[in-house]
Every structure is written in structure tokens, then in C-alpha cells.
Short mmCIF file of C-alpha atoms in Angstrom, two decimals:
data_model
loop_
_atom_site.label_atom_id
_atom_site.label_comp_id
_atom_site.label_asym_id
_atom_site.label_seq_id
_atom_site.Cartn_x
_atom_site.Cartn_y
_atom_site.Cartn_z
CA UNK A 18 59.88 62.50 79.90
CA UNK A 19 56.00 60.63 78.83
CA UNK A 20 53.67 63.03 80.53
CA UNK A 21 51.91 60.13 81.55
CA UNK A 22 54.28 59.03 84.34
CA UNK A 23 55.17 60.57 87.62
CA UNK A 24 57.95 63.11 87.42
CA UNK A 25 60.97 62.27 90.15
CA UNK A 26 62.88 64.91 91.87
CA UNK A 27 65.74 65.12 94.54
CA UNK A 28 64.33 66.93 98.07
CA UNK A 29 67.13 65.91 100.20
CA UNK A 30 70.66 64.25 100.06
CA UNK A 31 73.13 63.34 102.95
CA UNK A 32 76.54 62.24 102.48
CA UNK A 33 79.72 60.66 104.36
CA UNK A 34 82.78 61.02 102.34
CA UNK A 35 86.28 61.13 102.39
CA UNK A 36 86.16 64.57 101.53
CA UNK A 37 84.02 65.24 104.40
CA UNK A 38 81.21 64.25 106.75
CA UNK A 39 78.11 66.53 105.26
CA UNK A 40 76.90 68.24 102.09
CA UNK A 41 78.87 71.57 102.93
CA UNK A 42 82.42 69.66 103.26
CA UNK A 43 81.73 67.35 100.76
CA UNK A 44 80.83 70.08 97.87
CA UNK A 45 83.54 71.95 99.26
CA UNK A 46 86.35 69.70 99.29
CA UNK A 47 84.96 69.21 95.29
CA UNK A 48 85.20 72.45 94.35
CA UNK A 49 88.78 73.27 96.06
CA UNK A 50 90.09 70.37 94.57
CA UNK A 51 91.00 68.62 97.31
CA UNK A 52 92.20 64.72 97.42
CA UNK A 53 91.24 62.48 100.11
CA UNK A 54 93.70 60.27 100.26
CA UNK A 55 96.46 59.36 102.87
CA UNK A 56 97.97 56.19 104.18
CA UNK A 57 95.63 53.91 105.45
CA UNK A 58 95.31 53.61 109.28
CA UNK A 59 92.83 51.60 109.53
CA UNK A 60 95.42 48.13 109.24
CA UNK A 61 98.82 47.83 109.05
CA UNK A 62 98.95 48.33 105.25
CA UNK A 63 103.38 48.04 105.42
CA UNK A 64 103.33 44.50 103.33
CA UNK A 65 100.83 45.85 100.61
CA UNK A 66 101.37 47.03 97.18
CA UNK A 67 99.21 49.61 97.86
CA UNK A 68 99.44 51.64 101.36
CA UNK A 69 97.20 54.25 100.76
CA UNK A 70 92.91 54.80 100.43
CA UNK A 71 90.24 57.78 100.53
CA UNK A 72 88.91 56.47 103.88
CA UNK A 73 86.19 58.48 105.68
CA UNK A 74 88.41 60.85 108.47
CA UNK A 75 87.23 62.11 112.41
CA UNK A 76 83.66 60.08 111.73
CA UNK A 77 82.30 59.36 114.98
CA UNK A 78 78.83 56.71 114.67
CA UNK A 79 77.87 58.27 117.95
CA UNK A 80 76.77 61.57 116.34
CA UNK A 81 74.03 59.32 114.80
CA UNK A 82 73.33 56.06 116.52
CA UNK A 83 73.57 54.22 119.79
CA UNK A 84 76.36 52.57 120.76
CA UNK A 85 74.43 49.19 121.41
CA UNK A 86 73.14 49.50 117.66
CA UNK A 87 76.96 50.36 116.52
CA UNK A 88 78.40 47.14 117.97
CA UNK A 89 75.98 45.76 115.80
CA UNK A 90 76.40 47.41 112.30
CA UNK A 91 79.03 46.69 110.48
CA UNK A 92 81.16 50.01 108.96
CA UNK A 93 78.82 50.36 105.77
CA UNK A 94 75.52 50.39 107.69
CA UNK A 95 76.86 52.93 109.81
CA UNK A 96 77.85 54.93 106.87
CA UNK A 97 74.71 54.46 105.31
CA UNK A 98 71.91 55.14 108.07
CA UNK A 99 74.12 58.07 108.87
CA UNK A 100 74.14 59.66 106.04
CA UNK A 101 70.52 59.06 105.53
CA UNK A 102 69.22 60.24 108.56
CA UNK A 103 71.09 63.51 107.26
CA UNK A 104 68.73 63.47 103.90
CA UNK A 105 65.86 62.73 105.68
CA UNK A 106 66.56 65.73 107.97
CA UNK A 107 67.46 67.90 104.53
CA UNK A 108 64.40 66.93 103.41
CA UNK A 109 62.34 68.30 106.11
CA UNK A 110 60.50 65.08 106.22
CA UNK A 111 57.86 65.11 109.05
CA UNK A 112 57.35 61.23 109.31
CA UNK A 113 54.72 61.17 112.13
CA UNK A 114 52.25 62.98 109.57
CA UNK A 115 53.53 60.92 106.45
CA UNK A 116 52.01 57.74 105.33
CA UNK A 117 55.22 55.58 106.20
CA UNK A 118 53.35 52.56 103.65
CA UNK A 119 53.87 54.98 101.01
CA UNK A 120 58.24 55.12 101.26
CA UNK A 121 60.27 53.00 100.89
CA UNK A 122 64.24 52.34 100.95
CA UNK A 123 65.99 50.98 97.97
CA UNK A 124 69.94 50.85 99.06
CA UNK A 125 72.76 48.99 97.62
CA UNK A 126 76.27 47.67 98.54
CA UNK A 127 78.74 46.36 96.11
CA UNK A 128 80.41 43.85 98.77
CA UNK A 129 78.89 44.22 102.33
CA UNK A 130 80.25 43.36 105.38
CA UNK A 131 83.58 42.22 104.54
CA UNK A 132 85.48 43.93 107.18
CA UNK A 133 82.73 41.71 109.42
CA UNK A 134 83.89 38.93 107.68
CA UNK A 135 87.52 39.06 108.33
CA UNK A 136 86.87 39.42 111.89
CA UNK A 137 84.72 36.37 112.42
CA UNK A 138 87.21 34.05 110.30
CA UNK A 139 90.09 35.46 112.23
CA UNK A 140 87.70 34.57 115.80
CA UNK A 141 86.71 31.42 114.00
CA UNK A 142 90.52 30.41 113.31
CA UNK A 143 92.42 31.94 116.00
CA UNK A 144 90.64 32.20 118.99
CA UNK A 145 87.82 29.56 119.94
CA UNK A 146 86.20 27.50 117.31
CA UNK A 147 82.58 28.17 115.89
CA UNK A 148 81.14 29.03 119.17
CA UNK A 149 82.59 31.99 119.21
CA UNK A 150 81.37 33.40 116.31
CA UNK A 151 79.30 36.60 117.19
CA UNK A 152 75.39 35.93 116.34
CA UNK A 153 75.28 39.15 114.77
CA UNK A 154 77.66 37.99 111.87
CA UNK A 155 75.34 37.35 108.96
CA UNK A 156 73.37 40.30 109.67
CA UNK A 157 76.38 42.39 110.02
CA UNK A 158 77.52 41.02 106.93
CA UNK A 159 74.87 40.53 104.44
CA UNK A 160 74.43 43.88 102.15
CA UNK A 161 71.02 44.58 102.71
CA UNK A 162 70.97 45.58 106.24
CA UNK A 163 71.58 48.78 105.54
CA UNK A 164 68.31 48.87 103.54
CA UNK A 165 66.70 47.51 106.87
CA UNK A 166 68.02 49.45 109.08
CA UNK A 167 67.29 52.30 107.58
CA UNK A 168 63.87 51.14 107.36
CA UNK A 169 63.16 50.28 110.47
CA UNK A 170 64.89 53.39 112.47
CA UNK A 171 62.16 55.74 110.75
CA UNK A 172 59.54 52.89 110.15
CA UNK A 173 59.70 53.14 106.39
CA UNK A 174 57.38 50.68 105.26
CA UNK A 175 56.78 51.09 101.49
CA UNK A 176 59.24 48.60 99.17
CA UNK A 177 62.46 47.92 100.95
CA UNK A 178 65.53 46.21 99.70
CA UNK A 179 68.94 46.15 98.23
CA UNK A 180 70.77 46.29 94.71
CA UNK A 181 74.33 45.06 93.93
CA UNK A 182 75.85 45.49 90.96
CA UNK A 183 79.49 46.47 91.95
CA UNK A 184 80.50 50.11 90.59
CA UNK A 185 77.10 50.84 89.55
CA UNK A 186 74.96 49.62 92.65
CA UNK A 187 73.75 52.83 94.07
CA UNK A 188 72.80 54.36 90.28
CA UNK A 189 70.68 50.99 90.19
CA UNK A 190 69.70 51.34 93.37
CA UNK A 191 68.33 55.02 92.18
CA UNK A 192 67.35 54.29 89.10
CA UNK A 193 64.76 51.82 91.06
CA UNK A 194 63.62 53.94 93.28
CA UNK A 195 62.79 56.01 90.38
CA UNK A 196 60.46 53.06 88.83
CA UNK A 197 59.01 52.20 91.68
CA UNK A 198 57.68 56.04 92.29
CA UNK A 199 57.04 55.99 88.65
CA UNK A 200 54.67 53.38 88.70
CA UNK A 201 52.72 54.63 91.71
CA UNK A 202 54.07 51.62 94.10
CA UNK A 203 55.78 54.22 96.45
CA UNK A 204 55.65 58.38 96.87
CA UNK A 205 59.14 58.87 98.27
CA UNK A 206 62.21 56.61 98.77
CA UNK A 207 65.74 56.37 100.60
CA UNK A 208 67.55 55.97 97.97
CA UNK A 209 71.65 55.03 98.28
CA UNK A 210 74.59 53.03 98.81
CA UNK A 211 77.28 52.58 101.17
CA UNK A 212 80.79 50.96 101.28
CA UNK A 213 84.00 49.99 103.41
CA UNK A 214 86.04 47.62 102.20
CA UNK A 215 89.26 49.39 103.42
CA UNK A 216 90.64 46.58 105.12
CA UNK A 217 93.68 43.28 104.35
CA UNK A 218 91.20 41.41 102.02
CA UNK A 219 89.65 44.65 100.29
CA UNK A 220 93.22 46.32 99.54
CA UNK A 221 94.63 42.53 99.28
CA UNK A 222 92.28 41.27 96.69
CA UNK A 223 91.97 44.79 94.37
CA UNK A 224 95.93 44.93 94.74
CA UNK A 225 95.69 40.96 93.52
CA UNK A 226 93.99 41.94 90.10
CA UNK A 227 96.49 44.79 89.89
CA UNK A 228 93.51 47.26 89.87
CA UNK A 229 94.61 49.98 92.29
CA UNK A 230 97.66 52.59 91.84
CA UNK A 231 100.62 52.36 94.01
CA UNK A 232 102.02 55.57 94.00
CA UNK A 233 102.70 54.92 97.62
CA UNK A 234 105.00 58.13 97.66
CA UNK A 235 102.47 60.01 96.98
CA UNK A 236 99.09 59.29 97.49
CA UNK A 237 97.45 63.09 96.51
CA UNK A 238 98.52 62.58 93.28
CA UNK A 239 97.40 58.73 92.67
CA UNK A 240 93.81 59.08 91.83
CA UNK A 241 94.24 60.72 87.89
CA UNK A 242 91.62 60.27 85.82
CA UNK A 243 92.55 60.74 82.16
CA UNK A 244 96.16 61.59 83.07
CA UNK A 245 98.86 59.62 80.67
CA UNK A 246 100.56 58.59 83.97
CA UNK A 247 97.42 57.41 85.93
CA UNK A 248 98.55 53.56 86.96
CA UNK A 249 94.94 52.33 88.73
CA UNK A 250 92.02 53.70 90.68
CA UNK A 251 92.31 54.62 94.68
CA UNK A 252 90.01 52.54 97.10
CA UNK A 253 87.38 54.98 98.87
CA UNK A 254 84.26 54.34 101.21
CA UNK A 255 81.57 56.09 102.89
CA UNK A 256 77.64 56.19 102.33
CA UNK A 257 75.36 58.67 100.10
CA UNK A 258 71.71 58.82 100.15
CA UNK A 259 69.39 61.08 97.96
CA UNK A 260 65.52 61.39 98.72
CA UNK A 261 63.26 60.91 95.61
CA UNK A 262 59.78 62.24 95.72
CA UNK A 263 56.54 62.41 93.69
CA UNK A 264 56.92 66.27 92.14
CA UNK A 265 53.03 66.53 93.67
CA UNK A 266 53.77 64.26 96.27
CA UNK A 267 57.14 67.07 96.79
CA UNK A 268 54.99 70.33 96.08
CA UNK A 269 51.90 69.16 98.03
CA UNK A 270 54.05 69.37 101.29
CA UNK A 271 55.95 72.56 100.10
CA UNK A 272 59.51 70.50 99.66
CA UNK A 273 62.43 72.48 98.57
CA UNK A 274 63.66 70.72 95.24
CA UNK A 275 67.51 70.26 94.44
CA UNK A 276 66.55 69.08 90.81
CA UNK A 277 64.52 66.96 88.39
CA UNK A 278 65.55 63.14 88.00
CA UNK A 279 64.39 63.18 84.10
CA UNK A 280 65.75 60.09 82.97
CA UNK A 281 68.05 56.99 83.05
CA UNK A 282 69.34 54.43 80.88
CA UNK A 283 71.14 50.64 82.03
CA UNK A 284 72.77 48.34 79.94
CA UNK A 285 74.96 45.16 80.16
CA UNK A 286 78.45 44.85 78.06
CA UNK A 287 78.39 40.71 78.16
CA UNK A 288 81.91 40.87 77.25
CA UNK A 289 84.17 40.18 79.94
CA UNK A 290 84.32 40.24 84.02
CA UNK A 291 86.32 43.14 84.18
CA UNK A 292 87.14 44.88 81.06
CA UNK A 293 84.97 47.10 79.29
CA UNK A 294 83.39 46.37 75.78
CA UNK A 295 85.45 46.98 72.96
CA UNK A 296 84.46 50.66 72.62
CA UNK A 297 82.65 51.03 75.51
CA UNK A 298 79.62 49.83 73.41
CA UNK A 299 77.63 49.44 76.83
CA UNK A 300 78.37 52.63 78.09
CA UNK A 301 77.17 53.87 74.93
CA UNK A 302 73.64 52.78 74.81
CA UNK A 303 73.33 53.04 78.12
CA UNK A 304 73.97 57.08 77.64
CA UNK A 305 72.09 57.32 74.62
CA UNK A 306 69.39 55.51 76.60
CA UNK A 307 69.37 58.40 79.84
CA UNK A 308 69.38 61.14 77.54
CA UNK A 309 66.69 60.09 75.16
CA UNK A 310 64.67 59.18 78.10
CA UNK A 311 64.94 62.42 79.85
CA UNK A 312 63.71 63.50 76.38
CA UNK A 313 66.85 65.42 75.30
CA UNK A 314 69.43 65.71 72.89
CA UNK A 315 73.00 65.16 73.44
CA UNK A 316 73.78 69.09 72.72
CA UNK A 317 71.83 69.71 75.93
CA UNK A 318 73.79 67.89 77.92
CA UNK A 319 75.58 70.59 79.96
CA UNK A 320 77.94 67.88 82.16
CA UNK A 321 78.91 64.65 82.89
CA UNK A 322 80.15 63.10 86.00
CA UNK A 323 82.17 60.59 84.32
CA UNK A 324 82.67 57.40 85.89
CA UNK A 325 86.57 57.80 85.67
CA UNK A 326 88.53 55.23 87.64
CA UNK A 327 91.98 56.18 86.63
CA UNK A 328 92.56 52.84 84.97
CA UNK A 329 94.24 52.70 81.86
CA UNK A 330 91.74 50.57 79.87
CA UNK A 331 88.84 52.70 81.46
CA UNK A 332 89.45 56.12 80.65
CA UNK A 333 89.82 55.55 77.57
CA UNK A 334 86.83 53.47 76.81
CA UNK A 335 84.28 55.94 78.61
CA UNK A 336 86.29 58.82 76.65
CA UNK A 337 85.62 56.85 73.34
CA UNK A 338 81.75 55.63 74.73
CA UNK A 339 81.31 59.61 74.94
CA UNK A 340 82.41 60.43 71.35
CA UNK A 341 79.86 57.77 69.75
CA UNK A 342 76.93 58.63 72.51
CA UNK A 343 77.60 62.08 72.35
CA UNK A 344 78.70 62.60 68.35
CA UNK A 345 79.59 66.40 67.46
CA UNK A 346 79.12 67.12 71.16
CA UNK A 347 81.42 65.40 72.94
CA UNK A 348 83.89 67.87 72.35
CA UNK A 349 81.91 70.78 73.72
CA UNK A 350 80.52 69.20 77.13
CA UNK A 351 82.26 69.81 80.31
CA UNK A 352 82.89 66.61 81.61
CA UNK A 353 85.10 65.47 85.40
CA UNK A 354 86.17 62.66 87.70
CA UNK A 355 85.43 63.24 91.31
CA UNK A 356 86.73 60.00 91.74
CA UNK A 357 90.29 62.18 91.20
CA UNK A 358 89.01 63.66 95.08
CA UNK A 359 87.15 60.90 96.67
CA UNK A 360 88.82 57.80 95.40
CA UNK A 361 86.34 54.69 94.23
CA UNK A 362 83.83 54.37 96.62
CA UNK A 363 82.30 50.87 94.31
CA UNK A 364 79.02 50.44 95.11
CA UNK A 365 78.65 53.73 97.02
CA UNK A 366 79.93 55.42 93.98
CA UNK A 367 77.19 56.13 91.97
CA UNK A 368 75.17 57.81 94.75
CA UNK A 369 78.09 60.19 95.73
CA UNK A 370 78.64 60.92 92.26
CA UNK A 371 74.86 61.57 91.66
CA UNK A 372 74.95 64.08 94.64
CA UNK A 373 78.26 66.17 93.08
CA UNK A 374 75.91 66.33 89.85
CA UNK A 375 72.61 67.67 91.33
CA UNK A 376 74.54 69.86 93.25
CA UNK A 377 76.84 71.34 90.14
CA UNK A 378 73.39 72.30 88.95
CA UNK A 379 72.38 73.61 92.27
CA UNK A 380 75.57 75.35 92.32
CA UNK A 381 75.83 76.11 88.58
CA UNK A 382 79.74 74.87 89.37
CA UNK A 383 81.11 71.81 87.63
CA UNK A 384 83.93 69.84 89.67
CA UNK A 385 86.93 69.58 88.62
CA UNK A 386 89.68 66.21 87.99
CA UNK A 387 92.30 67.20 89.61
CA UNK A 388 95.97 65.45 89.05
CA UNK A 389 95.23 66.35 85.37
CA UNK A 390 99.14 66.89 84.60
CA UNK A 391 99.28 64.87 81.40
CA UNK A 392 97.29 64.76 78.59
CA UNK A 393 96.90 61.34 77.11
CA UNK A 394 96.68 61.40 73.72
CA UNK A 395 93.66 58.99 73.84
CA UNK A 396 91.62 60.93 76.10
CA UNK A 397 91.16 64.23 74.70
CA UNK A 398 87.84 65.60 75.50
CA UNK A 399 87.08 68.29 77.94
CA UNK A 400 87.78 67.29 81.66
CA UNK A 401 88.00 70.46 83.31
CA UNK A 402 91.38 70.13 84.55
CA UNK A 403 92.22 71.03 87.98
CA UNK A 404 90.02 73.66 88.39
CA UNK A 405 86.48 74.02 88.98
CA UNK A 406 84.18 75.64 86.91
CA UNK A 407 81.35 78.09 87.19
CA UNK A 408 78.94 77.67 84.22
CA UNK A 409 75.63 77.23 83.02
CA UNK A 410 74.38 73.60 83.66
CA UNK A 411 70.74 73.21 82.78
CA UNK A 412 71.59 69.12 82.69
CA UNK A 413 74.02 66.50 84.43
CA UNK A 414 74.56 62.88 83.30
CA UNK A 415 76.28 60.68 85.79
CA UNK A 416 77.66 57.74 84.35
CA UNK A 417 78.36 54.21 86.92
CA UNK A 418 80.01 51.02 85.37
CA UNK A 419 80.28 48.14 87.23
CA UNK A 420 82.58 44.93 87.37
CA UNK A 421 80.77 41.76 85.27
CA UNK A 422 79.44 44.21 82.71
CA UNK A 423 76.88 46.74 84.35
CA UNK A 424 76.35 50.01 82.95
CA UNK A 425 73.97 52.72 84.68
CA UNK A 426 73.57 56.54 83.69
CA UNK A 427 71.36 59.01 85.32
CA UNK A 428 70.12 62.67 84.12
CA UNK A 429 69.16 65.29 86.17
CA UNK A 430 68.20 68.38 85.42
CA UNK A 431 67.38 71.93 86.59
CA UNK A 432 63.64 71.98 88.24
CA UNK A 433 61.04 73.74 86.41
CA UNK A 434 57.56 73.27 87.50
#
């Protein structure tokens, strides 16, 4: 990292997944290897090629906002102001003595409201015409609510908005809130993203491009990242939020610090809307791009949250992207899916994925993939099969690769003042 620009850390994180509804479940349901998926109850799925998700379990908005506001939020928006009213509380953020001009919220969705959406076509269509369509639809719908909301509940003033950029929308939406504190424009920001798309059109539409697994018999063994038998990635949702501060801005106020955000790196594939470069070419440089900016070598690379969908085509690129960032390396980093646990969560993926990384260094504990039952010949690195593992992690990449191209990596790395 240029000593002449602001150094980033992580002070607090909050997260709603479908592992759990806090930090302590969450990391738990990681390291026990748990999946979280079942058959999806929140529609009749029986007519869908896919029956199952990783949706969010026993989450009750109440515990975090009024139930006038609730009627008003879609499902993403609730996940996301909940879970970052937990990292503001982690961070032991006392706002009435803060200069609220000086944070800001940067927090992404990959679709929005489109639960919201089904709803008011189906009043629109079924029951009543236009005028019955609830005047809280746009802003129920539009992605960037939650960024508002969030905003205005702790009157958050500094930059405010939202990034989409499918899969990799909340690692944009960090890796802004890192440039933005880099650059002196803010001191702290919400940083995040939130999804729940587990409804007819969500399921309907991924099932359409023949993108999700339908190992309807049994869903605890669908999400398998790197597995020869893996047959498409498991739908998840929920909301993660991580609090970046100024280190002086952090110190000055005697934060506790989870770990350094030392560098990121973003790149676009221009190949295809779907499919990954031939190679994973984009995931390369954008890897070679984090780690050089965090000022380190590949050999010090400790971990990598993989992105790891369980697609066929995927796996295999980001396994081959790894060998070329990575070189002599790749073979000796420890590298897992969480998605294997938590299912996709799309644009809330990169945020829940960051959290699992500062916390393996927190920890000292990598994750593990679970369902790893057979080794494809393609994928042959290190993905610490089934188990977790306690080891020495000094530095985590997390890797986030979006539909239409969009490549984001993140480094973080153990705090030393």
C-alpha cells in the first residue's frame, strides 16, 4: 500500500444469512460445515425445476425496525438495514458525537425489489387496474433504497449511494467505499449489499438459463463447488455490511480492528453475458491487480475465498484464473467456497464472502467447501475439502465475478499498526 494514502480497516461487520442471523451463527455454521439449504417455503416451488434455495430461516424484521417502516421495505432493505444496524452496533459507533457529514453508505443490490415487483404486476393484473398499485412500489423496488435507508435511520450524511454489478456488487460496493475514504471524501462508510430474489420470477428466470442445480432430492448436497458432479449454483439471500474506517480516524476513537483492507483490483472480461473469459483472463488481472496493490506477492497470499458457484464452466475457469495469477503458488494456498454453505447470495455475495475472510484471519480458521466428494480432474488445487481448517492466515483474497463480465477481488490482511 503508497504510504501516501489513507490506510482502510474493518471495525465492525453485521450479517443475515442463511446460515444464521449474526456473526456468531454465521461463522459457526462456516466452520461446522453446515448447508443452508431446504425446500423453499417461501412460494409454491412444486412446478419448478428447481425446489430448493439457502433462504434466510426464523428472521423476524421486528427485532430491528418498525412495523410501519417494514410494510414499506421490500425483503432486501430489510435484510440490509438489519444487518447494518448490527455493524454499526459492532462497531461501537457513538453517532451523536461523530461528524455524520464525514460517513457515508455505499450499498449495492444485484436486482432489487423484484419480489415487490411481482406483487404489484400480479395487483396490477388481477385485482384492480393501476390504481391499485401501492405508492410505495418504486421505492420498494428500486436498489438503492437500501443505501437510503440506511442513511437516513442513523443520519449518515457523507456520500450515499448504490452499486450493481450482479455477483460482484457488494465487492464494488466495498471497494468504493475504500476510494472514497482513500481520497479523504469520507472517514467511515456502511459498506454492503443485500438480496432476495427467492421468489417465481427469481427461481423461474435462473432455472430458464439452466443456471441453478436441481438436485431436488437432495438439496444439502446441491451447492458443490469443484465437485465433478456439481450441476449449477443454489439461489441464497440475505444482507452483509462491513464498516470501513480511517486507521487514525479508527485508532483516534480507540476502535477494535477486525483487519486491514490493503488492496483491491476490478476488471471487465468483455467477452460474453454470462460465460467467463476464455481462461478466466479477467479474473486474472483482476487478482494480480488486489495483490500487487496491497503490495504483496502471490506466495503471501495465505487464502482465498473463491468465488465458486458450482457451475461447471466456473469452477474451472477461476481454478485455471488462480494457476496464471497465482503461478508456483497456486498449488500451496488454501483456497474454499462458502457458497458450498450459504448458496449464491448475487449481489450480496461479495460482502458475505468478504466477512468469512476477515474473520478466517480473525479466527486464524479457513472455511471449508463442503460436498467436496469428487475430485474433478480440472479443478485440482487445494479447496480444503469438507473440513475446516485452523492455520496461519496473515492474508485473505476474496474473489466476486459478476454476470456481463465484472470481476472484483479484495485483500485483507492481519492489522499491524
Amino acid at each position: 500500500m503508497s504510504k501516501n494514502r489513507r490506510r482502510v480497516v474493518v471495525t465492525g461487520m453485521g450479517a443475515i444469512t442463511p446460515l444464521g442471523l449474526d456473526l456468531v451463527s454465521y461463522w459457526d455454521g462456516l466452520v461446522s460445515g453446515r448447508s443452508g439449504a431446504a425446500p423453499i417455503t417461501r412460494f409454491d416451488a412444486s412446478d419448478y425445476d428447481t425446489r430448493f434455495a439457502c433462504e434466510v430461516k426464523n428472521f423476524n424484521p421486528l427485532d430491528f425496525i418498525d412495523r410501519k417502516m417494514i410494510n414499506r421495505m421490500d425483503l432486501f432493505t430489510q435484510f440490509g438495514v438489519s444487518a447494518s444496524d448490527m455493524a454499526i452496533k459492532d462497531a461501537g459507533w457513538s453517532l451523536d458525537a461523530m461528524d455524520r457529514t464525514r460517513i457515508g453508505v455505499v450499498y449495492g443490490s444485484g436486482i432489487g425489489g423484484m419480489s415487490t415487483y411481482q406483487k404489484q404486476q400480479e395487483t396490477l393484473y388481477e385485482t384492480g387496474g393501476p390504481h391499485r398499485i401501492s405508492p410505495f412500489f418504486v421505492p420498494m423496488l428500486i436498489s438503492d433504497i437500501c443505501a437510503g435507508y440506511i442513511s437516513m435511520r442513523h443520519g449518515l450524511k457523507g456520500p450515499n449511494y448504490a452499486t450493481t454489478s450482479a455477483c460482484a456488487t457488494s465487492s464494488n460496493a466495498i471497494i468504493d467505499a475504500v476510494m472514497l475514504i482513500e481520497r479523504g471524501l469520507a472517514d467511515a462508510i456502511v459498506a454492503g449489499g443485500a438480496e432476495a430474489v427467492v421468489c417465481p420470477m427469481g427461481v423461474g428466470g435462473f432455472n430458464a438459463m439452466k443456471a441453478l442445480s436441481t438436485r431436488n432430492d437432495d438439496p444439502t448436497h446441491a451447492s458443490r463447488p469443484f465437485d465433478l458432479k456439481r450441476d449449477g449454483f443454489v439461489m441464497g439471500e440475505g444482507g452483509a455490511t462491513l464498516i470501513l474506517e480511517d486507521l487514525e480516524y479508527a485508532m483516534s476513537r480507540g476502535a477494535r480492528i477486525y483487519a486491514e483492507l490493503s488492496g483491491f483490483g476490478m476488471s471487465a472480461d468483455a467477452y460474453h453475458i454470462t460465460a467467463p473469459a476464455p481462461g478466466g483472463e479477467g479474473a486474472v488481472r483482476s487478482m494480480k491487480m488486489a495483490v500487487e496493490d496491497a503490495h504483496l506477492n502471490p506466495q503471501d497470499i495465505h487464502y482465498i475465498n473463491v468465488h465458486g458457484t458450482s457451475t461447471l464452466p466456473g469452477d474451472i475457469s477461476e481454478t485455471n484464473a488462480i494457476k496464471v495469477a497465482f503461478g508456483d503458488s497456486a498449488y500451496k494456498v488454501a483456497i474454499s467456497s462458502t457458497k458450498s454453505m450459504t448458496g449464491h447470495l448475487l449481489g450480496a455475495a461479495g460482502a458475505v464472502e468478504a466477512i468469512a475472510s476477515v474473520l478466517a484471519i480473525h479466527y486464524q480458521t479457513a472455511p471449508p467447501t463442503i460436498n467436496y466428494e469428487f475430485p474433478d480432474p480440472a479443478c485440482d488445487l487445494d479447496y480444503i475439502p469438507n473440513v475446516a481448517r485452523p492455520m496461519k492466515i496473515d492474508a485473505a483474497l476474496s474473489n466476486g465475478f459478476g454476470f456481463g463480465g465484472h470481476n472484483a477481488s479484495l485483500v485483507f490482511t492481519r492489522f499491524e499498526a
